[in-house]
């Protein structure tokens, strides 16, 4: 089997799907590795390092002509999609629930789509493949550094001959993987940290990191399926944002990470809450997206300063800004998945397996993942079933 690493095409994407160490490992598992020239450059991983590890350095047309499996970090470009052949597989973080059109287009071309974002994360055998966790860890760490560099004061308590600086107050909203990493990082920088989440289970995780858990009188238990949060009702949302506003007004820095799978990120910091913050405060919105984010007025990949002097950073792709660490971790996740899916030198697709049922999105011209099939088809799919999207006859 030939697995190929493509150069990411999105302008701000600096990660690469495999690092040279993984090439050595995959080759010893009998998988030949092709790397598009320059694929690792922006993560400081030159072609020579891949060649030394035993990869063949090739140009993009060779990849699409000869590879069995294409390994990517994010979605392939329209140009790449047009070069993919029936029977080829693409493995990456392809966001099929937020971009079902791409999935349908790839299914129609007979491409097998495998997406790491569908992994059932609570299965212990899936943990080495958990790219959402590895990338959220990177993002949570970097969010704090971004906040600290935008903030006009120190994070720690500093007592010097020139006077005493009080520590920054940092609130983290959404304390899943990224939020907990943000809490740990902000604590290590010396800030006074608090956290809040709608999943009651997160309280102990927050306090065990030395932060305070924010208790709301309007608190609801919104634990959903698979350890994720469910979407709040309109009344719950209103009670939450109103009560949170009082806590937000007292913070120097707010970092938001809240997500609900397959839905637009919940709004946690309203316009009124931003207006109540002091000049010089900083908000980093990791939920920022084209659909809207956790913070009123945030814009993905942009930093805005409000009329009352609050800096809002729309931090939609922080892992790409720590490209070497993020690529190292992602490379371990995607190699583990590739090896898991390989038997006798070829991909062995079997969606009766729980891991595969989550990650295999299309196969043999059809959408085979239940959640994505439900999204793209008016009719709910039959049991074990599929949505037929009309495979192209090329
Ligand atoms: P996520 O990125 O989907 O969301 C981030 C956080 O936002 C979550 O903690 C969620 O509860 C919170 N959130 C959603 N709506 C909110 C709202 N209205 N107000 C406040 N907070 C809100 O979550 P994640 O980081 O991917 O983690 C999801 C879950 O998966 C967690 O329970 C985590 O512990 C679990 N997990 C388990 C494993 C494992 O068992 N190996 C691995 C990774 C994650």
mmCIF file of N, CA, C and O in Angstrom, residues 12-85:
data_model
loop_
_atom_site.group_PDB
_atom_site.id
_atom_site.type_symbol
_atom_site.label_atom_id
_atom_site.label_comp_id
_atom_site.label_asym_id
_atom_site.label_seq_id
_atom_site.Cartn_x
_atom_site.Cartn_y
_atom_site.Cartn_z
ATOM 1 N N UNK A 12 -3.150 29.533 5.946
ATOM 2 C CA UNK A 12 -2.635 29.631 7.313
ATOM 3 C C UNK A 12 -2.309 28.269 7.917
ATOM 4 O O UNK A 12 -1.963 28.195 9.096
ATOM 5 N N UNK A 13 -2.446 27.218 7.149
ATOM 6 C CA UNK A 13 -2.236 25.880 7.706
ATOM 7 C C UNK A 13 -0.753 25.504 7.617
ATOM 8 O O UNK A 13 -0.207 25.343 6.534
ATOM 9 N N UNK A 14 -0.117 25.376 8.789
ATOM 10 C CA UNK A 14 1.326 25.077 8.803
ATOM 11 C C UNK A 14 1.611 23.647 9.212
ATOM 12 O O UNK A 14 2.763 23.227 9.275
ATOM 13 N N UNK A 15 0.568 22.889 9.548
ATOM 14 C CA UNK A 15 0.811 21.510 9.993
ATOM 15 C C UNK A 15 1.008 20.584 8.805
ATOM 16 O O UNK A 15 0.679 20.916 7.676
ATOM 17 N N UNK A 16 1.533 19.396 9.097
ATOM 18 C CA UNK A 16 1.719 18.356 8.086
ATOM 19 C C UNK A 16 1.225 17.045 8.709
ATOM 20 O O UNK A 16 1.350 16.836 9.919
ATOM 21 N N UNK A 17 0.647 16.189 7.850
ATOM 22 C CA UNK A 17 -0.044 15.005 8.387
ATOM 23 C C UNK A 17 0.897 13.969 9.003
ATOM 24 O O UNK A 17 0.520 13.258 9.940
ATOM 25 N N UNK A 18 2.104 13.833 8.464
ATOM 26 C CA UNK A 18 3.065 12.856 9.026
ATOM 27 C C UNK A 18 4.388 13.545 9.272
ATOM 28 O O UNK A 18 4.795 14.392 8.471
ATOM 29 N N UNK A 19 5.090 13.171 10.316
ATOM 30 C CA UNK A 19 6.455 13.655 10.544
ATOM 31 C C UNK A 19 7.411 12.510 10.189
ATOM 32 O O UNK A 19 6.971 11.354 10.080
ATOM 33 N N UNK A 20 8.686 12.808 9.985
ATOM 34 C CA UNK A 20 9.601 11.755 9.525
ATOM 35 C C UNK A 20 9.628 10.504 10.412
ATOM 36 O O UNK A 20 9.707 9.382 9.883
ATOM 37 N N UNK A 21 9.531 10.648 11.729
ATOM 38 C CA UNK A 21 9.549 9.456 12.606
ATOM 39 C C UNK A 21 8.464 8.455 12.222
ATOM 40 O O UNK A 21 8.651 7.239 12.292
ATOM 41 N N UNK A 22 7.308 8.987 11.827
ATOM 42 C CA UNK A 22 6.177 8.112 11.482
ATOM 43 C C UNK A 22 6.447 7.370 10.176
ATOM 44 O O UNK A 22 5.939 6.267 9.976
ATOM 45 N N UNK A 23 7.242 7.987 9.299
ATOM 46 C CA UNK A 23 7.562 7.324 8.023
ATOM 47 C C UNK A 23 8.294 6.016 8.318
ATOM 48 O O UNK A 23 7.968 4.951 7.789
ATOM 49 N N UNK A 24 9.275 6.095 9.205
ATOM 50 C CA UNK A 24 10.042 4.907 9.570
ATOM 51 C C UNK A 24 9.115 3.823 10.109
ATOM 52 O O UNK A 24 9.209 2.651 9.732
ATOM 53 N N UNK A 25 8.199 4.235 10.973
ATOM 54 C CA UNK A 25 7.302 3.284 11.616
ATOM 55 C C UNK A 25 6.354 2.633 10.597
ATOM 56 O O UNK A 25 6.163 1.411 10.594
ATOM 57 N N UNK A 26 5.801 3.455 9.731
ATOM 58 C CA UNK A 26 4.850 2.906 8.746
ATOM 59 C C UNK A 26 5.563 1.974 7.769
ATOM 60 O O UNK A 26 5.023 0.944 7.359
ATOM 61 N N UNK A 27 6.798 2.334 7.407
ATOM 62 C CA UNK A 27 7.542 1.452 6.479
ATOM 63 C C UNK A 27 7.789 0.099 7.127
ATOM 64 O O UNK A 27 7.695 -0.938 6.483
ATOM 65 N N UNK A 28 8.073 0.113 8.441
ATOM 66 C CA UNK A 28 8.307 -1.189 9.072
ATOM 67 C C UNK A 28 7.000 -1.988 9.175
ATOM 68 O O UNK A 28 7.030 -3.204 9.328
ATOM 69 N N UNK A 29 5.859 -1.303 9.024
ATOM 70 C CA UNK A 29 4.576 -2.031 8.999
ATOM 71 C C UNK A 29 4.197 -2.398 7.559
ATOM 72 O O UNK A 29 3.062 -2.807 7.298
ATOM 73 N N UNK A 30 5.138 -2.178 6.617
ATOM 74 C CA UNK A 30 4.899 -2.595 5.229
ATOM 75 C C UNK A 30 4.168 -1.558 4.386
ATOM 76 O O UNK A 30 3.678 -1.867 3.299
ATOM 77 N N UNK A 31 4.107 -0.309 4.870
ATOM 78 C CA UNK A 31 3.408 0.742 4.105
ATOM 79 C C UNK A 31 4.451 1.677 3.477
ATOM 80 O O UNK A 31 5.315 2.220 4.175
ATOM 81 N N UNK A 32 4.378 1.816 2.159
ATOM 82 C CA UNK A 32 5.302 2.704 1.452
ATOM 83 C C UNK A 32 4.802 4.145 1.629
ATOM 84 O O UNK A 32 3.592 4.380 1.560
ATOM 85 N N UNK A 33 5.716 5.097 1.836
ATOM 86 C CA UNK A 33 5.263 6.472 2.091
ATOM 87 C C UNK A 33 5.807 7.425 1.021
ATOM 88 O O UNK A 33 7.007 7.472 0.749
ATOM 89 N N UNK A 34 4.891 8.187 0.412
ATOM 90 C CA UNK A 34 5.250 9.244 -0.534
ATOM 91 C C UNK A 34 4.990 10.577 0.170
ATOM 92 O O UNK A 34 3.992 10.697 0.896
ATOM 93 N N UNK A 35 5.860 11.549 -0.052
ATOM 94 C CA UNK A 35 5.653 12.866 0.574
ATOM 95 C C UNK A 35 5.745 13.930 -0.518
ATOM 96 O O UNK A 35 6.732 13.968 -1.270
ATOM 97 N N UNK A 36 4.736 14.778 -0.601
ATOM 98 C CA UNK A 36 4.787 15.864 -1.580
ATOM 99 C C UNK A 36 5.904 16.822 -1.196
ATOM 100 O O UNK A 36 6.021 17.216 -0.028
ATOM 101 N N UNK A 37 6.711 17.195 -2.163
ATOM 102 C CA UNK A 37 7.852 18.066 -1.882
ATOM 103 C C UNK A 37 7.387 19.343 -1.168
ATOM 104 O O UNK A 37 6.443 19.993 -1.596
ATOM 105 N N UNK A 38 8.033 19.641 -0.049
ATOM 106 C CA UNK A 38 7.713 20.864 0.707
ATOM 107 C C UNK A 38 6.589 20.683 1.714
ATOM 108 O O UNK A 38 6.227 21.626 2.419
ATOM 109 N N UNK A 39 6.029 19.464 1.826
ATOM 110 C CA UNK A 39 4.864 19.259 2.702
ATOM 111 C C UNK A 39 5.151 19.652 4.150
ATOM 112 O O UNK A 39 4.275 20.163 4.849
ATOM 113 N N UNK A 40 6.384 19.419 4.619
ATOM 114 C CA UNK A 40 6.690 19.675 6.031
ATOM 115 C C UNK A 40 7.388 21.004 6.275
ATOM 116 O O UNK A 40 7.690 21.343 7.428
ATOM 117 N N UNK A 41 7.650 21.755 5.192
ATOM 118 C CA UNK A 41 8.476 22.967 5.331
ATOM 119 C C UNK A 41 7.976 23.917 6.414
ATOM 120 O O UNK A 41 8.755 24.459 7.195
ATOM 121 N N UNK A 42 6.654 24.151 6.454
ATOM 122 C CA UNK A 42 6.136 25.173 7.368
ATOM 123 C C UNK A 42 6.078 24.684 8.817
ATOM 124 O O UNK A 42 5.795 25.444 9.734
ATOM 125 N N UNK A 43 6.344 23.372 9.008
ATOM 126 C CA UNK A 43 6.465 22.854 10.384
ATOM 127 C C UNK A 43 7.944 22.582 10.694
ATOM 128 O O UNK A 43 8.260 21.835 11.624
ATOM 129 N N UNK A 44 8.843 23.144 9.896
ATOM 130 C CA UNK A 44 10.285 22.993 10.069
ATOM 131 C C UNK A 44 10.730 21.541 9.880
ATOM 132 O O UNK A 44 11.626 21.057 10.564
ATOM 133 N N UNK A 45 10.085 20.845 8.938
ATOM 134 C CA UNK A 45 10.441 19.457 8.641
ATOM 135 C C UNK A 45 10.776 19.382 7.145
ATOM 136 O O UNK A 45 9.874 19.308 6.302
ATOM 137 N N UNK A 46 12.066 19.482 6.802
ATOM 138 C CA UNK A 46 12.444 19.557 5.393
ATOM 139 C C UNK A 46 12.315 18.214 4.656
ATOM 140 O O UNK A 46 12.323 17.152 5.282
ATOM 141 N N UNK A 47 12.234 18.280 3.330
ATOM 142 C CA UNK A 47 12.152 17.073 2.503
ATOM 143 C C UNK A 47 13.257 16.079 2.879
ATOM 144 O O UNK A 47 13.030 14.868 2.916
ATOM 145 N N UNK A 48 14.458 16.596 3.147
ATOM 146 C CA UNK A 48 15.607 15.706 3.410
ATOM 147 C C UNK A 48 15.337 14.802 4.614
ATOM 148 O O UNK A 48 15.753 13.634 4.630
ATOM 149 N N UNK A 49 14.634 15.328 5.621
ATOM 150 C CA UNK A 49 14.354 14.514 6.824
ATOM 151 C C UNK A 49 13.413 13.362 6.461
ATOM 152 O O UNK A 49 13.547 12.245 6.980
ATOM 153 N N UNK A 50 12.465 13.633 5.578
ATOM 154 C CA UNK A 50 11.542 12.566 5.140
ATOM 155 C C UNK A 50 12.294 11.546 4.282
ATOM 156 O O UNK A 50 12.081 10.338 4.414
ATOM 157 N N UNK A 51 13.166 12.054 3.398
ATOM 158 C CA UNK A 51 13.918 11.142 2.526
ATOM 159 C C UNK A 51 14.825 10.252 3.382
ATOM 160 O O UNK A 51 14.918 9.037 3.153
ATOM 161 N N UNK A 52 15.460 10.841 4.407
ATOM 162 C CA UNK A 52 16.330 10.042 5.290
ATOM 163 C C UNK A 52 15.541 8.948 6.007
ATOM 164 O O UNK A 52 16.075 7.890 6.332
ATOM 165 N N UNK A 53 14.266 9.237 6.269
ATOM 166 C CA UNK A 53 13.431 8.244 6.970
ATOM 167 C C UNK A 53 12.889 7.184 6.006
ATOM 168 O O UNK A 53 12.196 6.263 6.437
ATOM 169 N N UNK A 54 13.176 7.374 4.701
ATOM 170 C CA UNK A 54 12.787 6.340 3.732
ATOM 171 C C UNK A 54 11.583 6.679 2.881
ATOM 172 O O UNK A 54 11.066 5.824 2.147
ATOM 173 N N UNK A 55 11.123 7.961 2.924
ATOM 174 C CA UNK A 55 9.983 8.341 2.082
ATOM 175 C C UNK A 55 10.478 8.712 0.686
ATOM 176 O O UNK A 55 11.612 9.146 0.516
ATOM 177 N N UNK A 56 9.608 8.580 -0.308
ATOM 178 C CA UNK A 56 9.913 9.090 -1.650
ATOM 179 C C UNK A 56 9.320 10.489 -1.739
ATOM 180 O O UNK A 56 8.143 10.694 -1.415
ATOM 181 N N UNK A 57 10.137 11.460 -2.167
ATOM 182 C CA UNK A 57 9.650 12.837 -2.292
ATOM 183 C C UNK A 57 9.129 13.000 -3.729
ATOM 184 O O UNK A 57 9.869 12.758 -4.692
ATOM 185 N N UNK A 58 7.886 13.388 -3.847
ATOM 186 C CA UNK A 58 7.251 13.423 -5.168
ATOM 187 C C UNK A 58 6.477 14.737 -5.341
ATOM 188 O O UNK A 58 6.294 15.496 -4.382
ATOM 189 N N UNK A 59 6.001 14.968 -6.589
ATOM 190 C CA UNK A 59 5.159 16.130 -6.841
ATOM 191 C C UNK A 59 3.694 15.720 -6.744
ATOM 192 O O UNK A 59 3.360 14.540 -6.867
ATOM 193 N N UNK A 60 2.817 16.730 -6.603
ATOM 194 C CA UNK A 60 1.391 16.445 -6.381
ATOM 195 C C UNK A 60 0.782 15.518 -7.441
ATOM 196 O O UNK A 60 0.080 14.563 -7.097
ATOM 197 N N UNK A 61 1.039 15.746 -8.747
ATOM 198 C CA UNK A 61 0.384 14.864 -9.736
ATOM 199 C C UNK A 61 0.734 13.390 -9.524
ATOM 200 O O UNK A 61 -0.119 12.514 -9.705
ATOM 201 N N UNK A 62 1.983 13.109 -9.097
ATOM 202 C CA UNK A 62 2.377 11.702 -8.843
ATOM 203 C C UNK A 62 1.561 11.112 -7.706
ATOM 204 O O UNK A 62 1.206 9.938 -7.720
ATOM 205 N N UNK A 63 1.288 11.953 -6.710
ATOM 206 C CA UNK A 63 0.516 11.478 -5.556
ATOM 207 C C UNK A 63 -0.865 11.027 -6.009
ATOM 208 O O UNK A 63 -1.298 9.922 -5.729
ATOM 209 N N UNK A 64 -1.543 11.919 -6.735
ATOM 210 C CA UNK A 64 -2.923 11.582 -7.107
ATOM 211 C C UNK A 64 -2.958 10.428 -8.113
ATOM 212 O O UNK A 64 -3.922 9.686 -8.177
ATOM 213 N N UNK A 65 -1.853 10.256 -8.887
ATOM 214 C CA UNK A 65 -1.818 9.155 -9.863
ATOM 215 C C UNK A 65 -1.567 7.811 -9.182
ATOM 216 O O UNK A 65 -2.151 6.805 -9.548
ATOM 217 N N UNK A 66 -0.695 7.811 -8.143
ATOM 218 C CA UNK A 66 -0.212 6.497 -7.670
ATOM 219 C C UNK A 66 -0.620 6.102 -6.242
ATOM 220 O O UNK A 66 -0.591 4.919 -5.922
ATOM 221 N N UNK A 67 -1.008 7.070 -5.411
ATOM 222 C CA UNK A 67 -1.219 6.701 -3.992
ATOM 223 C C UNK A 67 -2.537 5.954 -3.796
ATOM 224 O O UNK A 67 -3.512 6.179 -4.517
ATOM 225 N N UNK A 68 -2.534 5.054 -2.818
ATOM 226 C CA UNK A 68 -3.787 4.379 -2.434
ATOM 227 C C UNK A 68 -4.511 5.201 -1.376
ATOM 228 O O UNK A 68 -5.734 5.257 -1.349
ATOM 229 N N UNK A 69 -3.711 5.812 -0.500
ATOM 230 C CA UNK A 69 -4.293 6.565 0.617
ATOM 231 C C UNK A 69 -3.616 7.934 0.681
ATOM 232 O O UNK A 69 -2.390 8.018 0.652
ATOM 233 N N UNK A 70 -4.425 8.978 0.749
ATOM 234 C CA UNK A 70 -3.880 10.338 0.880
ATOM 235 C C UNK A 70 -4.051 10.746 2.339
ATOM 236 O O UNK A 70 -5.163 10.675 2.882
ATOM 237 N N UNK A 71 -2.968 11.223 2.952
ATOM 238 C CA UNK A 71 -3.032 11.654 4.358
ATOM 239 C C UNK A 71 -2.982 13.183 4.400
ATOM 240 O O UNK A 71 -2.080 13.793 3.835
ATOM 241 N N UNK A 72 -3.964 13.771 5.075
ATOM 242 C CA UNK A 72 -3.998 15.235 5.133
ATOM 243 C C UNK A 72 -4.366 15.683 6.548
ATOM 244 O O UNK A 72 -4.842 14.880 7.349
ATOM 245 N N UNK A 73 -4.157 16.953 6.825
ATOM 246 C CA UNK A 73 -4.592 17.489 8.115
ATOM 247 C C UNK A 73 -6.036 17.976 7.965
ATOM 248 O O UNK A 73 -6.924 17.540 8.674
ATOM 249 N N UNK A 74 -6.237 18.879 7.010
ATOM 250 C CA UNK A 74 -7.594 19.421 6.829
ATOM 251 C C UNK A 74 -8.132 19.033 5.450
ATOM 252 O O UNK A 74 -7.548 18.208 4.765
ATOM 253 N N UNK A 75 -9.228 19.692 5.069
ATOM 254 C CA UNK A 75 -9.942 19.278 3.854
ATOM 255 C C UNK A 75 -9.110 19.504 2.586
ATOM 256 O O UNK A 75 -8.400 20.513 2.489
ATOM 257 N N UNK A 76 -9.228 18.603 1.611
ATOM 258 C CA UNK A 76 -8.514 18.831 0.350
ATOM 259 C C UNK A 76 -9.125 20.010 -0.409
ATOM 260 O O UNK A 76 -10.317 20.303 -0.268
ATOM 261 N N UNK A 77 -8.299 20.699 -1.212
ATOM 262 C CA UNK A 77 -8.790 21.826 -2.009
ATOM 263 C C UNK A 77 -9.676 21.300 -3.141
ATOM 264 O O UNK A 77 -9.663 20.098 -3.457
ATOM 265 N N UNK A 78 -10.404 22.212 -3.775
ATOM 266 C CA UNK A 78 -11.267 21.818 -4.907
ATOM 267 C C UNK A 78 -10.411 21.174 -5.996
ATOM 268 O O UNK A 78 -10.818 20.195 -6.637
ATOM 269 N N UNK A 79 -9.202 21.701 -6.199
ATOM 270 C CA UNK A 79 -8.322 21.145 -7.235
ATOM 271 C C UNK A 79 -7.941 19.707 -6.891
ATOM 272 O O UNK A 79 -7.951 18.821 -7.749
ATOM 273 N N UNK A 80 -7.618 19.481 -5.609
ATOM 274 C CA UNK A 80 -7.248 18.121 -5.190
ATOM 275 C C UNK A 80 -8.430 17.173 -5.355
ATOM 276 O O UNK A 80 -8.274 16.034 -5.816
ATOM 277 N N UNK A 81 -9.617 17.663 -4.999
ATOM 278 C CA UNK A 81 -10.808 16.805 -5.113
ATOM 279 C C UNK A 81 -10.967 16.337 -6.560
ATOM 280 O O UNK A 81 -11.246 15.170 -6.835
ATOM 281 N N UNK A 82 -10.697 17.263 -7.487
ATOM 282 C CA UNK A 82 -10.901 16.906 -8.908
ATOM 283 C C UNK A 82 -9.872 15.882 -9.384
ATOM 284 O O UNK A 82 -10.064 15.242 -10.411
ATOM 285 N N UNK A 83 -8.771 15.716 -8.648
ATOM 286 C CA UNK A 83 -7.748 14.750 -9.067
ATOM 287 C C UNK A 83 -7.905 13.383 -8.397
ATOM 288 O O UNK A 83 -7.220 12.424 -8.754
ATOM 289 N N UNK A 84 -8.762 13.316 -7.379
ATOM 290 C CA UNK A 84 -8.909 12.040 -6.662
ATOM 291 C C UNK A 84 -9.649 11.017 -7.518
ATOM 292 O O UNK A 84 -10.575 11.363 -8.257
ATOM 293 N N UNK A 85 -9.225 9.765 -7.409
ATOM 294 C CA UNK A 85 -9.758 8.695 -8.268
ATOM 295 C C UNK A 85 -10.648 7.752 -7.464
ATOM 296 O O UNK A 85 -10.455 7.590 -6.254
#
